[in-house]
Backbone as a ProteinNet text record, in pm:
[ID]
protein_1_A
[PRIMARY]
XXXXXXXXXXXXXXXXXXXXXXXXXXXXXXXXXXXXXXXXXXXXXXXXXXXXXXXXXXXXXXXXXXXXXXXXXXXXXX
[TERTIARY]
-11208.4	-11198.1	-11087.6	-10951.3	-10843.9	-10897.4	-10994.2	-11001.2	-11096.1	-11184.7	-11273.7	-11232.2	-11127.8	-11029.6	-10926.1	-10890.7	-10819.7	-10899.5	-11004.3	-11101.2	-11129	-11139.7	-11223.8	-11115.4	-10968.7	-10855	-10833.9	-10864.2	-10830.2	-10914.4	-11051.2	-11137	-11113.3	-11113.7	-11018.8	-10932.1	-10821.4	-10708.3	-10756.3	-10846.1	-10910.8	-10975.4	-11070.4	-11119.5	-11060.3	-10962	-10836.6	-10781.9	-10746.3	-10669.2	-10777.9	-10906.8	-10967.8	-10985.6	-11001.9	-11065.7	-10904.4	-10791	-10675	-10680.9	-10715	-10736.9	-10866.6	-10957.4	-11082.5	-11007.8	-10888.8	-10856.3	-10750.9	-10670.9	-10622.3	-10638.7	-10761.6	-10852.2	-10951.4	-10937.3	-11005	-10929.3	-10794	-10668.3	-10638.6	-10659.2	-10640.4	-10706	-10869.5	-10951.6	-10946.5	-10885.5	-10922.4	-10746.6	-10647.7	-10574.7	-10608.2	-10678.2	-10771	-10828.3	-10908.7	-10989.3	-10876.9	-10777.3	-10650.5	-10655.3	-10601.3	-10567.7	-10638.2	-10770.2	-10854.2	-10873	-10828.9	-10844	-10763.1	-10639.3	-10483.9	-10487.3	-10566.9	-10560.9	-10668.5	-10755.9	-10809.6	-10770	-10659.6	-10623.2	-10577.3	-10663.9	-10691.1	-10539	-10532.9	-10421.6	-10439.5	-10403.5	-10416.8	-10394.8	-10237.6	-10219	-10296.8	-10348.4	-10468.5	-10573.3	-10645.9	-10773.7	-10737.1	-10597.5	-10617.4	-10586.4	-10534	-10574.5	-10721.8	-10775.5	-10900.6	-10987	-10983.6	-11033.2	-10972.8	-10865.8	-10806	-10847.3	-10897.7	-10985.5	-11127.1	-11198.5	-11294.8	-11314.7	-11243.9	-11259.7	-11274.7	-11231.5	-11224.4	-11319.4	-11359.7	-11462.5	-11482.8	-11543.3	-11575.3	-11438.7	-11488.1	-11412.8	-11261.7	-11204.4	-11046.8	-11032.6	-11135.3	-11052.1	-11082.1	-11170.8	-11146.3	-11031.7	-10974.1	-10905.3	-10735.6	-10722.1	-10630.2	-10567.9	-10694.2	-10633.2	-10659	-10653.1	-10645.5	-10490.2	-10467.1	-10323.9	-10210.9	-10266	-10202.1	-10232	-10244.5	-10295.7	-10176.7	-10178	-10084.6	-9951.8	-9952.1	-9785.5	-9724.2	-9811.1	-9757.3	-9718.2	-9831.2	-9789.8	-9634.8	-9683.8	-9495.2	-9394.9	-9423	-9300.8	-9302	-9405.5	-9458.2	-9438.7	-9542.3	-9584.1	-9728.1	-9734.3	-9898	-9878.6
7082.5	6950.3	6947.6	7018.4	7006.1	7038.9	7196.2	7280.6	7167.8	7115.5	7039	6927.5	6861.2	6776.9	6816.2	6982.6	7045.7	7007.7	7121.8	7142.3	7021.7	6937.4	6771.7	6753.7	6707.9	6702.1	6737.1	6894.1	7044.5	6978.2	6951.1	6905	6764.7	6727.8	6572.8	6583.3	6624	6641.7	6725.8	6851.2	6927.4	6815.3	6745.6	6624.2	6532.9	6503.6	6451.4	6492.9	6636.6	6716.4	6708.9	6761.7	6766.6	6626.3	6528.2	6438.4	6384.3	6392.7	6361.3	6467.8	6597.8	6721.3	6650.8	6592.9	6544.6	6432.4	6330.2	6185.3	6230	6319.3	6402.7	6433.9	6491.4	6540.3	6428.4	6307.4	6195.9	6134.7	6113.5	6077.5	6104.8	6259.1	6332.2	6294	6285	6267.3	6108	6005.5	5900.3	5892.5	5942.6	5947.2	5999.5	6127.2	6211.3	6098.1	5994.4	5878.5	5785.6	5737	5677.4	5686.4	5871.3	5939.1	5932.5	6007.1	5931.6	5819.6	5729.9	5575.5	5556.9	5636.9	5566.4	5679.9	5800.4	5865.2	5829.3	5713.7	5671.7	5545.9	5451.1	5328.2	5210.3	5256.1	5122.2	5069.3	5013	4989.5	4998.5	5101.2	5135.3	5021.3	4971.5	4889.5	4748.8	4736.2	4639.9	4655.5	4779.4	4857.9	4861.2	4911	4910	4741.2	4628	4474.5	4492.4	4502.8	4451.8	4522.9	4678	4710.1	4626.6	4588.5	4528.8	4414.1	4326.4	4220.4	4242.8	4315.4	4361	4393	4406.9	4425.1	4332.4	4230.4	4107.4	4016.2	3963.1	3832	3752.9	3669.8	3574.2	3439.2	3424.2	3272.1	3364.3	3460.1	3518.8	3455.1	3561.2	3541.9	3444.5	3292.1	3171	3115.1	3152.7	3085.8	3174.1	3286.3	3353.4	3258.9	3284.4	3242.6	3055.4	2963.4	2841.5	2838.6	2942.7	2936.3	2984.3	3073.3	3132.3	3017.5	2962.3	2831.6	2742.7	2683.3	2622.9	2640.4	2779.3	2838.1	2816.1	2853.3	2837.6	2743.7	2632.9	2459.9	2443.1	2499.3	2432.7	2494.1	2602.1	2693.8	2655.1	2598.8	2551.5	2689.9	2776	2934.7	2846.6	2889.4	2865.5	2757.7
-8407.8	-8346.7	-8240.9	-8272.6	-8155.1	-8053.5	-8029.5	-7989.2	-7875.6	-7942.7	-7817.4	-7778.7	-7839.6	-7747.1	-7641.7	-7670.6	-7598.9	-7432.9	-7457.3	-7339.4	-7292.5	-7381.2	-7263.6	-7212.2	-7275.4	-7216.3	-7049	-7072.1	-6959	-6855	-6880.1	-6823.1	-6710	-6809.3	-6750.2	-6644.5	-6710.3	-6576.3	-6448.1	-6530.9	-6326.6	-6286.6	-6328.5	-6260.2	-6188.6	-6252.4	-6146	-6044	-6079	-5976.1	-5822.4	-5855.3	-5745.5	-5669	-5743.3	-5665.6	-5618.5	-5633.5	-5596.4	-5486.9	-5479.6	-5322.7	-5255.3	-5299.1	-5204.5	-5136.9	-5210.2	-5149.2	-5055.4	-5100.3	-4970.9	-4849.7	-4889.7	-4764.6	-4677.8	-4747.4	-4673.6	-4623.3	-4670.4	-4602.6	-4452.3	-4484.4	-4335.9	-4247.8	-4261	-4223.9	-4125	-4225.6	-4176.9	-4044	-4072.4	-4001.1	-3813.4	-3866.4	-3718.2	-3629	-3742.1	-3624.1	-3583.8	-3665.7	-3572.1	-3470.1	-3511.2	-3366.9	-3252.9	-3289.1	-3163.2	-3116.4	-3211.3	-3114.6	-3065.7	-3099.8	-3007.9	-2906.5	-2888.6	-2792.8	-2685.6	-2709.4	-2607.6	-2568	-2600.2	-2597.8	-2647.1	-2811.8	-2912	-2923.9	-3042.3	-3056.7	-3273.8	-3259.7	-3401	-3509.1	-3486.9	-3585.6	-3609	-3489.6	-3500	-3601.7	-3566.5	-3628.9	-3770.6	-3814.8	-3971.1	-4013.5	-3918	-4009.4	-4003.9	-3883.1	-3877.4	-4031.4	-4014.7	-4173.8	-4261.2	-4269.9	-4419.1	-4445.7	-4306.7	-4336.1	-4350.9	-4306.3	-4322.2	-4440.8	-4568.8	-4688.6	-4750.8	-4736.5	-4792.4	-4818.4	-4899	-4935.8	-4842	-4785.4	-4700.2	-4731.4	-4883.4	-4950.3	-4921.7	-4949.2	-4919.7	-4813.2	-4687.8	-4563.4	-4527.1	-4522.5	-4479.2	-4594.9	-4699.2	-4761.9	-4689.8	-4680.7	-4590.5	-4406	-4373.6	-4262.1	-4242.5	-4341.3	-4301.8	-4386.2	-4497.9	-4497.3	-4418.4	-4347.6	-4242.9	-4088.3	-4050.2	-3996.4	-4080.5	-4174.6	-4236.6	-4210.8	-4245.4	-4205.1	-4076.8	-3981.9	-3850.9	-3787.4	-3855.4	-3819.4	-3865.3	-3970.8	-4027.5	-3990.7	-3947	-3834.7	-3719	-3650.6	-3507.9	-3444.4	-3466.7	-3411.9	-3355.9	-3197.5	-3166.9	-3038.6
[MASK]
++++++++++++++++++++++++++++++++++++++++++++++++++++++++++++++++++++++++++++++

């Protein structure tokens, strides 16, 4: 019984290990297209809000930016 908890164990953690070297390697990956966008113009730090909103629920980001709308009024930004 240890013996095959050992191995699932062993198992387990290489499963980790790799897919922690695959997220690595997508890391890199997604950094390269940065690059190419800031080596043709973009403006990178834009591109990663725009993904970060792009992730988001519909109800978030209309509930995000009417608080962000809110904020500014009361700072008088705008």
């Amino acid at each position: 019984m240890a013996e095959t908890t050992d191995d699932r164990l062993r198992l387990l953690i290489e499963r980790v290990e790799r897919l922690e070297e695959e997220k690595k390697g997508i890391g890199d990956d997604i950094r390269d297209v940065y690059n190419e966008a800031k080596a043709v113009g973009y403006d990178v730090k834009i591109m990663r809000q725009i993904v970060r909103i792009r992730k988001m629920k519909p109800d978030d980001r209309r509930e995000m930016d009417m608080l962000l709308d809110t904020y500014k009024t009361a700072l008088g930004i705008d």
